[in-house]
Tab-separated table of C-alpha atoms in Angstrom:
chain	number	residue	atom	x	y	z
A	1	MET	CA	102.096	82.967	63.211
A	2	MET	CA	99.050	83.434	65.412
A	3	CYS	CA	98.943	79.666	66.060
A	4	SER	CA	102.627	79.457	66.944
A	5	HIS	CA	102.255	82.459	69.249
A	6	MET	CA	99.263	80.866	70.956
A	7	TYR	CA	101.121	77.575	71.260
A	8	ARG	CA	104.054	79.339	72.895
A	9	ILE	CA	101.751	81.067	75.387
A	10	LEU	CA	99.970	77.795	76.197
A	11	LYS	CA	103.312	76.136	76.916
A	12	ASN	CA	104.592	79.002	79.033
A	13	LYS	CA	104.339	78.444	82.797
A	14	ARG	CA	104.660	82.169	83.470
A	15	SER	CA	101.610	82.865	81.317
A	16	TRP	CA	99.665	80.177	83.140
A	17	LEU	CA	100.699	81.602	86.506
A	18	SER	CA	99.433	85.004	85.456
A	19	PHE	CA	96.194	83.542	84.052
A	20	CYS	CA	95.559	81.591	87.258
A	21	ILE	CA	96.135	84.688	89.383
A	22	VAL	CA	93.677	86.729	87.292
A	23	LEU	CA	91.211	83.851	87.608
A	24	CYS	CA	91.712	83.402	91.370
A	25	ILE	CA	91.688	87.004	92.622
A	26	PRO	CA	87.873	87.366	92.184
A	27	PHE	CA	87.428	84.327	94.458
A	28	PHE	CA	88.877	86.275	97.391
A	29	GLU	CA	85.889	88.573	96.999
A	30	ILE	CA	83.546	85.589	97.470
A	31	VAL	CA	85.452	84.498	100.588
A	32	GLN	CA	85.213	88.003	102.024
A	33	LEU	CA	81.488	88.196	101.281
A	34	LEU	CA	80.874	84.809	102.896
A	35	MET	CA	82.742	85.989	105.983
A	36	TYR	CA	80.692	89.192	105.943
A	37	GLN	CA	77.326	87.400	105.858
A	38	LYS	CA	78.399	84.619	108.243
A	39	ASN	CA	76.655	86.105	111.261
A	40	SER	CA	73.432	87.157	109.594
A	41	ASN	CA	70.483	85.528	107.871
A	42	GLU	CA	70.822	87.722	104.810
A	43	VAL	CA	72.273	86.354	101.580
A	44	PHE	CA	73.841	88.642	99.014
A	45	HIS	CA	72.009	89.267	95.746
A	46	PRO	CA	74.145	87.523	93.064
A	47	ALA	CA	74.567	90.767	91.110
A	48	PHE	CA	75.842	92.454	94.273
A	49	ALA	CA	78.114	89.549	95.122
A	50	PHE	CA	79.653	89.804	91.654
A	51	PHE	CA	83.330	90.720	91.650
A	52	LEU	CA	82.986	94.035	89.802
A	53	THR	CA	80.296	95.342	92.155
A	54	GLY	CA	82.857	95.412	94.961
A	55	SER	CA	80.563	94.809	97.933
A	56	SER	CA	83.405	93.672	100.197
A	57	ILE	CA	85.115	95.900	102.734
A	58	GLY	CA	88.321	97.528	101.554
A	59	HIS	CA	87.926	96.477	97.887
A	60	ALA	CA	91.164	94.488	98.252
A	61	PRO	CA	90.614	92.011	95.372
A	62	GLN	CA	89.490	94.800	93.024
A	63	ILE	CA	92.578	96.888	93.832
A	64	MET	CA	94.908	93.903	93.463
A	65	LEU	CA	93.486	93.079	90.056
A	66	ILE	CA	92.512	96.346	88.408
A	67	TRP	CA	95.351	98.606	89.576
A	68	PHE	CA	97.983	96.224	88.219
A	69	LEU	CA	96.190	94.892	85.129
A	70	PRO	CA	98.954	95.720	82.595
A	71	ILE	CA	101.478	93.826	84.740
A	72	TYR	CA	99.342	90.658	84.672
A	73	PHE	CA	98.804	90.923	80.930
A	74	LEU	CA	102.457	91.684	80.264
A	75	MET	CA	103.295	88.463	82.060
A	76	LEU	CA	100.553	86.603	80.244
A	77	VAL	CA	101.080	87.663	76.658
A	78	ALA	CA	102.122	91.230	76.037
A	79	ASP	CA	105.871	90.955	76.715
A	80	ASP	CA	106.221	88.360	73.965
A	81	PRO	CA	107.901	90.786	71.499
A	82	ILE	CA	110.740	91.138	74.033
A	83	GLN	CA	111.278	87.373	74.054
A	84	ASP	CA	111.241	87.399	70.243
A	85	TYR	CA	113.889	90.111	70.291
A	86	GLN	CA	116.077	88.325	72.844
A	87	THR	CA	116.013	85.031	70.962
A	88	GLY	CA	116.318	86.646	67.521
A	89	TYR	CA	113.019	85.093	66.423
A	90	ARG	CA	111.702	88.602	65.753
A	91	TYR	CA	113.902	88.941	62.666
A	92	ILE	CA	112.836	85.539	61.288
A	93	LEU	CA	109.177	86.441	61.696
A	94	ILE	CA	109.612	89.912	60.208
A	95	SER	CA	111.436	88.509	57.185
A	96	LYS	CA	108.637	85.953	56.709
A	97	ILE	CA	105.503	88.058	57.156
A	98	GLY	CA	106.700	91.669	57.164
A	99	LYS	CA	106.907	94.176	59.951
A	100	LYS	CA	103.392	95.539	59.551
A	101	LYS	CA	101.794	92.128	60.022
A	102	TYR	CA	104.194	91.256	62.834
A	103	VAL	CA	103.350	94.356	64.859
A	104	LEU	CA	99.632	94.022	64.128
A	105	HIS	CA	99.607	90.362	65.186
A	106	LYS	CA	101.358	91.098	68.445
A	107	MET	CA	99.018	93.944	69.304
A	108	LEU	CA	95.889	92.111	68.219
A	109	LEU	CA	96.724	88.939	70.113
A	110	SER	CA	97.547	90.913	73.267
A	111	PHE	CA	94.209	92.706	73.042
A	112	VAL	CA	92.220	89.547	72.342
A	113	LEU	CA	93.899	87.379	74.974
A	114	SER	CA	93.632	90.069	77.659
A	115	PHE	CA	89.967	90.545	76.750
A	116	VAL	CA	89.296	86.799	76.852
A	117	THR	CA	91.205	86.276	80.124
A	118	MET	CA	89.124	88.923	81.858
A	119	LEU	CA	85.956	87.536	80.290
A	120	VAL	CA	86.746	84.037	81.562
A	121	ALA	CA	87.602	85.339	85.052
A	122	LEU	CA	84.372	87.341	85.251
A	123	ALA	CA	82.243	84.547	83.770
A	124	VAL	CA	83.631	81.994	86.231
A	125	ASN	CA	83.081	84.459	89.063
A	126	PHE	CA	79.496	85.136	87.988
A	127	MET	CA	78.693	81.431	87.701
A	128	THR	CA	80.156	80.810	91.156
A	129	VAL	CA	78.288	83.672	92.838
A	130	SER	CA	75.066	82.606	91.076
A	131	ILE	CA	75.406	79.178	92.689
A	132	ILE	CA	76.689	80.263	96.126
A	133	PHE	CA	74.375	83.259	96.565
A	134	SER	CA	71.393	81.780	94.726
A	135	GLY	CA	68.139	83.433	95.782
A	136	GLY	CA	69.882	86.133	97.803
A	137	THR	CA	68.374	89.595	98.120
A	138	PHE	CA	70.826	91.539	100.299
A	139	THR	CA	72.192	94.578	98.458
A	140	LYS	CA	73.707	96.566	101.356
A	141	GLY	CA	70.927	99.100	100.883
A	142	VAL	CA	71.923	100.072	97.354
A	143	MET	CA	68.539	99.072	95.902
A	144	ASP	CA	66.804	101.479	98.299
A	145	LEU	CA	68.870	104.455	97.222
A	146	ASN	CA	67.190	106.926	94.958
A	147	ILE	CA	69.484	109.177	92.967
A	148	GLU	CA	66.975	110.805	90.633
A	149	ASP	CA	69.350	112.773	88.442
A	150	ASN	CA	71.470	109.665	87.757
A	151	THR	CA	69.739	107.662	85.019
A	152	LEU	CA	72.520	105.074	84.852
A	153	PHE	CA	72.193	104.306	88.553
A	154	GLN	CA	68.397	104.053	88.332
A	155	PHE	CA	68.700	101.781	85.309
A	156	SER	CA	71.328	99.629	87.086
A	157	VAL	CA	69.147	99.248	90.170
A	158	ASN	CA	66.103	98.325	88.054
A	159	HIS	CA	68.056	95.900	85.851
A	160	PRO	CA	71.026	94.661	87.928
A	161	TYR	CA	71.948	91.780	85.611
A	162	ILE	CA	72.012	93.973	82.501
A	163	ALA	CA	74.117	96.496	84.454
A	164	ILE	CA	76.738	93.929	85.437
A	165	LEU	CA	76.749	92.558	81.882
A	166	VAL	CA	77.401	96.017	80.409
A	167	PHE	CA	80.108	96.782	82.980
A	168	SER	CA	81.664	93.355	82.402
A	169	ILE	CA	81.935	94.080	78.670
A	170	ILE	CA	83.449	97.500	79.407
A	171	SER	CA	85.877	95.876	81.884
A	172	CYS	CA	86.925	93.277	79.316
A	173	PHE	CA	87.435	96.024	76.762
A	174	MET	CA	89.566	98.013	79.230
A	175	SER	CA	91.537	94.836	79.970
A	176	GLY	CA	92.107	94.426	76.248
A	177	LEU	CA	93.389	97.992	76.155
A	178	ALA	CA	95.691	97.232	79.108
A	179	GLY	CA	97.094	94.284	77.126
A	180	LEU	CA	97.431	96.501	74.068
A	181	LEU	CA	99.298	99.071	76.149
A	182	GLY	CA	101.656	96.353	77.411
A	183	SER	CA	102.377	95.014	73.938
A	184	SER	CA	102.878	98.554	72.559
A	185	MET	CA	105.413	99.287	75.278
A	186	SER	CA	107.142	95.928	74.725
A	187	LEU	CA	107.382	96.539	70.971
A	188	PHE	CA	108.707	100.035	71.546
A	189	PHE	CA	111.289	99.398	74.279
A	190	LEU	CA	112.187	95.735	73.625
A	191	ASP	CA	113.391	95.602	77.226
A	192	ARG	CA	111.350	94.282	80.156
A	193	LYS	CA	112.741	96.857	82.580
A	194	TYR	CA	111.393	99.755	80.532
A	195	ALA	CA	108.260	98.081	79.164
A	196	TYR	CA	106.930	97.157	82.624
A	197	ALA	CA	107.763	100.563	84.090
A	198	ALA	CA	106.228	102.527	81.209
A	199	SER	CA	103.050	100.410	81.099
A	200	PHE	CA	102.571	100.735	84.835
A	201	LEU	CA	103.179	104.487	84.749
A	202	VAL	CA	100.624	105.166	81.981
A	203	TRP	CA	98.001	102.888	83.568
A	204	PHE	CA	98.610	104.304	87.024
A	205	LEU	CA	98.301	107.907	85.881
A	206	MET	CA	94.948	106.975	84.342
A	207	ILE	CA	93.910	105.472	87.686
A	208	LEU	CA	95.091	108.406	89.768
A	209	LYS	CA	93.583	111.159	87.632
A	210	ARG	CA	90.395	112.909	88.705
A	211	ASP	CA	87.910	110.742	86.744
A	212	SER	CA	89.718	107.471	87.263
A	213	ILE	CA	89.387	104.570	84.831
A	214	VAL	CA	88.562	102.432	87.875
A	215	TYR	CA	85.027	103.930	87.738
A	216	LEU	CA	84.539	102.073	84.454
A	217	PHE	CA	84.903	98.736	86.207
A	218	GLN	CA	82.307	99.218	88.933
A	219	PRO	CA	78.524	99.119	88.480
A	220	PHE	CA	76.036	100.623	90.982
A	221	THR	CA	78.132	103.686	91.758
A	222	GLU	CA	77.152	107.330	92.014
A	223	TYR	CA	79.009	108.189	88.805
A	224	GLY	CA	76.642	108.794	85.953
A	225	LEU	CA	77.050	108.767	82.198
A	226	GLY	CA	78.355	112.345	82.355
A	227	VAL	CA	81.478	111.030	84.117
A	228	LEU	CA	81.805	107.573	82.601
A	229	VAL	CA	81.440	108.434	78.900
A	230	PRO	CA	84.228	111.077	78.835
A	231	THR	CA	86.407	108.753	80.962
A	232	ILE	CA	86.087	105.803	78.590
A	233	LEU	CA	86.571	108.039	75.552
A	234	PHE	CA	89.689	109.600	77.024
A	235	ALA	CA	91.100	106.201	78.076
A	236	LYS	CA	90.399	104.783	74.618
A	237	PHE	CA	91.999	107.802	72.998
A	238	VAL	CA	95.174	107.572	75.122
A	239	PHE	CA	95.688	103.810	74.749
A	240	LEU	CA	94.909	103.782	71.031
A	241	LEU	CA	97.121	106.816	70.452
A	242	ILE	CA	100.051	105.008	72.102
A	243	ALA	CA	99.363	101.883	70.027
A	244	ILE	CA	99.096	103.877	66.763
A	245	PHE	CA	102.260	105.806	67.572
A	246	VAL	CA	104.174	102.557	68.231
A	247	PHE	CA	102.715	100.957	65.096
A	248	VAL	CA	103.680	103.889	62.853
A	249	TYR	CA	107.119	104.189	64.455
A	250	GLU	CA	107.842	100.464	64.126
A	251	VAL	CA	106.529	100.125	60.578
A	252	LYS	CA	107.679	103.412	59.046
A	253	TYR	CA	110.757	104.551	60.919
A	254	ASN	CA	112.357	101.796	62.986
A	255	GLU	CA	114.751	100.009	60.675
A	256	SER	CA	116.322	97.688	63.226
B	1	MET	CA	125.185	106.733	84.346
B	2	LYS	CA	125.187	110.107	86.123
B	3	ALA	CA	122.779	111.487	83.531
B	4	LYS	CA	120.550	108.412	83.925
B	5	ARG	CA	120.499	108.841	87.691
B	6	ALA	CA	119.653	112.530	87.313
B	7	ILE	CA	116.795	111.600	84.967
B	8	ILE	CA	115.528	108.998	87.476
B	9	VAL	CA	115.535	111.602	90.252
B	10	ILE	CA	113.670	114.102	88.043
B	11	ILE	CA	111.096	111.467	87.039
B	12	LEU	CA	110.648	110.564	90.707
B	13	TRP	CA	110.116	114.237	91.549
B	14	VAL	CA	107.504	114.593	88.798
B	15	PHE	CA	105.775	111.347	89.811
B	16	PHE	CA	105.631	112.235	93.522
B	17	SER	CA	104.502	115.776	92.721
B	18	PHE	CA	101.713	114.423	90.524
B	19	VAL	CA	100.563	112.043	93.270
B	20	TRP	CA	100.851	114.832	95.873
B	21	PHE	CA	98.622	117.202	93.908
B	22	ILE	CA	96.115	114.515	92.985
B	23	GLN	CA	95.812	113.370	96.594
B	24	ASN	CA	95.870	116.797	98.273
B	25	ARG	CA	94.053	119.013	95.789
B	26	HIS	CA	90.952	119.166	98.014
B	27	PHE	CA	92.936	120.446	100.979
B	28	VAL	CA	95.056	123.053	99.239
B	29	PHE	CA	92.727	124.411	96.557
B	30	GLN	CA	89.276	124.210	98.124
B	31	SER	CA	88.975	126.860	100.814
B	32	HIS	CA	85.279	126.023	101.472
B	33	LEU	CA	86.334	122.926	103.444
B	34	ARG	CA	87.176	125.314	106.316
B	35	LEU	CA	89.690	123.037	108.006
B	36	SER	CA	92.119	124.291	110.604
B	37	PHE	CA	95.815	124.175	109.747
B	38	VAL	CA	96.526	121.103	111.898
B	39	GLU	CA	93.405	119.307	110.648
B	40	ALA	CA	94.372	119.922	107.020
B	41	LEU	CA	97.965	118.845	107.639
B	42	SER	CA	96.816	115.745	109.497
B	43	LEU	CA	94.399	114.771	106.701
B	44	MET	CA	97.019	115.421	104.022
B	45	ASN	CA	99.362	113.029	105.802
B	46	SER	CA	96.719	110.565	106.914
B	47	SER	CA	97.711	106.932	107.311
B	48	ALA	CA	94.470	105.680	105.716
B	49	VAL	CA	94.385	107.400	102.324
B	50	GLY	CA	96.523	109.996	100.630
B	51	TYR	CA	100.081	110.795	99.710
B	52	SER	CA	101.664	109.451	102.919
B	53	SER	CA	99.244	106.625	103.636
B	54	ILE	CA	100.145	102.975	104.135
B	55	GLN	CA	98.073	102.217	101.041
B	56	ALA	CA	100.239	104.570	99.005
B	57	TYR	CA	103.473	103.118	100.429
B	58	ALA	CA	102.358	99.567	99.664
B	59	LEU	CA	100.408	99.948	96.435
B	60	PHE	CA	101.358	103.249	94.769
B	61	TYR	CA	105.081	103.344	95.371
B	62	THR	CA	106.225	99.702	95.329
B	63	ILE	CA	106.404	99.515	91.535
B	64	PRO	CA	108.229	102.857	91.080
B	65	PHE	CA	110.678	101.757	93.781
B	66	ILE	CA	111.450	98.461	92.038
B	67	VAL	CA	111.771	100.263	88.700
B	68	CYS	CA	114.147	102.716	90.364
B	69	LEU	CA	116.107	99.821	91.892
B	70	ASN	CA	116.466	98.212	88.471
B	71	HIS	CA	117.764	101.363	86.823
B	72	PHE	CA	119.817	103.173	89.430
B	73	PHE	CA	122.906	100.982	89.198
B	74	LEU	CA	124.501	99.226	86.270
B	75	LEU	CA	123.840	95.524	85.819
B	76	LYS	CA	126.627	93.399	87.213
B	77	PRO	CA	128.240	91.208	84.566
B	78	ILE	CA	129.328	87.683	85.515
B	79	TYR	CA	133.011	88.590	85.678
B	80	CYS	CA	132.166	91.075	88.417
B	81	ILE	CA	132.309	88.214	90.916
B	82	VAL	CA	136.087	87.785	90.475
B	83	ARG	CA	136.749	91.397	91.446
B	84	PHE	CA	135.925	90.583	95.040
B	85	ALA	CA	137.911	88.370	97.368
B	86	LYS	CA	134.759	86.800	98.765
B	87	ARG	CA	131.221	86.405	97.575
B	88	ARG	CA	130.116	88.037	100.825
B	89	HIS	CA	131.790	91.290	99.774
B	90	LEU	CA	129.765	91.347	96.580
B	91	TYR	CA	126.668	90.665	98.630
B	92	VAL	CA	127.384	93.569	100.970
B	93	ARG	CA	127.863	95.797	97.931
B	94	GLU	CA	124.531	94.720	96.536
B	95	PHE	CA	122.892	95.371	99.901
B	96	ILE	CA	124.424	98.860	100.028
B	97	GLU	CA	123.018	99.562	96.571
B	98	ILE	CA	119.513	98.606	97.774
B	99	VAL	CA	119.926	100.855	100.820
B	100	ILE	CA	121.073	103.774	98.626
B	101	VAL	CA	118.103	103.416	96.279
B	102	ALA	CA	115.729	103.119	99.261
B	103	ILE	CA	117.193	106.294	100.778
B	104	VAL	CA	117.007	108.229	97.489
B	105	PHE	CA	113.441	107.063	96.905
B	106	SER	CA	112.221	107.763	100.443
B	107	PHE	CA	113.846	111.153	100.655
B	108	MET	CA	112.454	112.182	97.272
B	109	HIS	CA	109.021	111.302	98.664
B	110	THR	CA	109.740	113.342	101.793
B	111	PHE	CA	111.294	116.217	99.833
B	112	VAL	CA	108.229	116.544	97.571
B	113	ASN	CA	105.925	116.455	100.586
B	114	VAL	CA	107.927	119.110	102.437
B	115	LEU	CA	108.366	121.260	99.324
B	116	TRP	CA	104.701	121.435	98.308
B	117	THR	CA	103.420	121.599	101.890
B	118	SER	CA	105.660	124.592	102.614
B	119	ARG	CA	104.468	126.159	99.345
B	120	PHE	CA	100.867	126.177	100.596
B	121	PHE	CA	101.391	126.660	104.359
B	122	SER	CA	103.565	129.161	106.192
B	123	PHE	CA	107.008	128.089	107.331
B	124	GLU	CA	106.370	129.257	110.924
B	125	GLN	CA	103.176	127.238	111.239
B	126	LEU	CA	104.917	124.130	109.953
B	127	GLN	CA	107.813	124.683	112.308
B	128	GLU	CA	105.415	125.091	115.203
B	129	VAL	CA	104.020	121.582	114.721
B	130	SER	CA	107.539	120.174	114.040
B	131	PHE	CA	106.490	119.132	110.549
B	132	PHE	CA	110.033	119.166	109.197
B	133	HIS	CA	111.340	116.950	112.002
B	134	ILE	CA	108.540	114.482	111.640
B	135	ALA	CA	108.954	114.419	107.845
B	136	LEU	CA	112.612	113.570	108.356
B	137	CYS	CA	111.715	110.801	110.846
B	138	ASN	CA	109.182	109.422	108.368
B	139	GLY	CA	111.790	109.522	105.593
B	140	VAL	CA	114.210	107.433	107.661
B	141	LEU	CA	111.521	104.871	108.531
B	142	LEU	CA	110.432	104.720	104.915
B	143	SER	CA	114.035	104.030	103.881
B	144	LEU	CA	114.053	101.002	106.182
B	145	PHE	CA	110.714	99.804	104.792
B	146	TYR	CA	111.837	100.097	101.169
B	147	THR	CA	115.135	98.398	102.009
B	148	SER	CA	113.024	95.414	103.108
B	149	VAL	CA	111.005	95.593	99.886
B	150	GLY	CA	114.234	95.749	97.866
B	151	LEU	CA	115.627	92.703	99.669
B	152	ILE	CA	112.412	90.758	99.035
B	153	TYR	CA	112.615	91.691	95.351
B	154	GLN	CA	116.240	90.562	95.116
B	155	CYS	CA	115.351	87.272	96.859
B	156	PHE	CA	112.616	86.606	94.311
B	157	LYS	CA	114.903	87.677	91.496
B	158	ASP	CA	117.562	85.167	92.508
B	159	LEU	CA	115.000	82.440	93.115
B	160	THR	CA	113.124	82.845	89.836
B	161	ARG	CA	116.030	84.249	87.769
B	162	GLN	CA	113.545	86.463	85.994
B	163	SER	CA	113.272	90.099	86.954
B	164	ASN	CA	109.704	90.441	85.654
B	165	VAL	CA	108.448	87.460	87.670
B	166	ALA	CA	110.257	88.798	90.745
B	167	PHE	CA	108.700	92.211	90.109
B	168	PHE	CA	105.270	90.616	89.925
B	169	LEU	CA	105.719	88.420	92.998
B	170	THR	CA	107.060	91.286	95.122
B	171	LEU	CA	104.135	93.453	94.122
B	172	LEU	CA	101.715	90.655	94.928
B	173	LEU	CA	103.354	89.922	98.290
B	174	VAL	CA	103.461	93.554	99.419
B	175	GLY	CA	99.903	94.171	98.178
B	176	LEU	CA	98.508	91.060	99.819
B	177	TRP	CA	100.364	91.772	103.034
B	178	PHE	CA	98.911	95.282	103.097
B	179	PHE	CA	95.363	93.925	102.731
B	180	MET	CA	96.030	91.153	105.282
B	181	GLU	CA	97.014	93.794	107.829
B	182	LYS	CA	94.126	96.028	106.860
B	183	LEU	CA	91.374	93.401	106.885
B	184	PHE	CA	92.497	90.633	109.220
B	185	ILE	CA	95.291	91.765	111.536
B	186	PHE	CA	93.641	94.576	113.466
B	187	THR	CA	95.200	94.469	116.880
B	188	SER	CA	98.603	92.851	116.692
B	189	TRP	CA	101.669	94.401	115.138
B	190	GLY	CA	102.408	94.229	111.441
B	191	PRO	CA	105.347	95.741	109.521
B	192	MET	CA	103.131	98.313	107.819
B	193	LYS	CA	101.542	99.554	111.023
B	194	ASP	CA	104.818	101.321	111.822
B	195	LEU	CA	104.455	103.522	108.760
B	196	THR	CA	101.942	105.814	110.429
B	197	ILE	CA	104.374	108.289	111.953
B	198	TYR	CA	102.543	111.426	110.752
B	199	THR	CA	99.163	110.332	112.103
B	200	GLN	CA	100.607	109.188	115.423
B	201	TRP	CA	102.447	112.499	115.790
B	202	PHE	CA	99.525	114.790	114.911
B	203	GLU	CA	97.152	112.828	117.134
B	204	ASN	CA	99.696	112.607	119.986
B	205	ARG	CA	99.317	108.829	120.247
B	206	TRP	CA	102.912	107.692	120.278
B	207	THR	CA	105.572	108.532	122.831
B	208	ILE	CA	109.279	108.704	121.981
B	209	ILE	CA	109.657	105.085	123.119
B	210	GLU	CA	107.019	103.940	120.629
B	211	PHE	CA	108.751	105.868	117.849
B	212	LEU	CA	111.993	104.165	118.813
B	213	PHE	CA	110.327	100.755	118.824
B	214	ALA	CA	108.985	101.389	115.317
B	215	TYR	CA	112.542	102.041	114.116
B	216	ILE	CA	113.891	99.006	115.935
B	217	ARG	CA	111.197	96.742	114.475
B	218	GLN	CA	111.826	97.950	110.927
B	219	ALA	CA	115.596	97.680	111.398
B	220	LEU	CA	115.167	94.123	112.719
B	221	LEU	CA	113.074	93.257	109.692
B	222	VAL	CA	115.826	94.535	107.399
B	223	PHE	CA	118.378	92.582	109.449
B	224	LEU	CA	116.316	89.390	109.199
B	225	LEU	CA	115.859	89.744	105.452
B	226	PHE	CA	119.552	90.578	105.080
B	227	PHE	CA	120.474	87.256	106.684
B	228	MET	CA	117.812	85.295	104.838
B	229	TYR	CA	118.974	86.696	101.523
B	230	SER	CA	122.626	86.066	102.418
B	231	PHE	CA	121.962	82.294	102.567
B	232	LEU	CA	120.384	82.492	99.159
B	233	TYR	CA	123.194	84.617	97.779
B	234	GLU	CA	125.859	82.193	98.994
B	235	ARG	CA	124.301	79.543	96.762
B	236	LYS	CA	123.503	81.817	93.836
B	237	ASP	CA	124.483	80.444	90.447
B	238	PHE	CA	125.913	83.414	88.569
B	239	ILE	CA	126.676	81.656	85.316
B	240	SER	CA	123.409	79.956	84.336
């Protein structure tokens, strides 16, 4: 089932469009940074030119990608249960492998593909900035900052590559959760109109709240572990709770 | 359908109230900021960041508006086309539906702003700075802006024949346009630069003529999109 699902995604132009957009948005950051350093002799440090660091003015590419992550992943993979429902393929699959496996497969594949898509986008971006900004040292003054009570910031400044690696893994994990949220909503509503709206609403409330999940995507910020750890735990709790609720409802109670 | 519409309006109220409190909590709950009444009101309705900012109009509210547009009226079945003498009549009806949703959405935004602002500031003070008038003016302009967004969404929907792709493309277009205006188009006019009525009013930058021009520009944009979409609608294949 996993193979057929993957095959369907690989043959779907909509999924490819979404994948390409996720892959291309970080490149706008590079263009902005090149425009920024055009009139000076300074070259950005590769870790600070990395997409997640957000050194550009306005943070446009970051906003366009991170704020609407569930929408991209719904288009890519997570709204597949709705297509299954519309074509009737859902019932064939459920009668072949059972509802528990069906729901688990959909959720797992959404998580994995969203994780991998983000990983590919960030890896490609890192390779590109490493080539374009090779040997650069400009950090917009971040390296000179000294926030003594923030161990995470001090560690990030001392080990910038480890910092961006850790934040990249966290970002990929959050992307996986965004995909999981999308597939949970698709499995629950079985209607694109509701699934997209509900996924956006949950994700957006997590962005707008006081300790926003956006902080988890950006290294070299003033937010320390005291802010980031509760934020990631809360986000994980909310997204997993939704997924578990949908799983239990679909497997135990939903007889359709 | 009436119950569904009532639920949509309630959800909109809750959503806007949540955004209002998240964006304005510093100004209404933290007295140590020591801002004057006009300063606080101006910052709460700033065009850069906050509840009534261009960023919020373009990035926060576009998705809820499209969701609202998708749910506010019943889907039209194919046989609906034969109820009208001409396809144009059906088109006008669809346009009116977009306008209605844009008005409901914009005035819910304005209503929440007026409601919670008057909860934390005195009525007389607000009246003194003509807050209610300017909120109304902003609501009307916002209706025109969201009518344009609705028309763009419908264009994409008819072109791609998939509501989710149209949803995605509209979001991308509005978001990219917002950043284009913010980062590259500094001096010349852009459709989103008109959405700064509160700031222009509190900082006394615009005269009545400039306010009028903002309305005319937004109305012309709606008019242009109305005609563009009409060509598309004339050729729309309802059956496939």
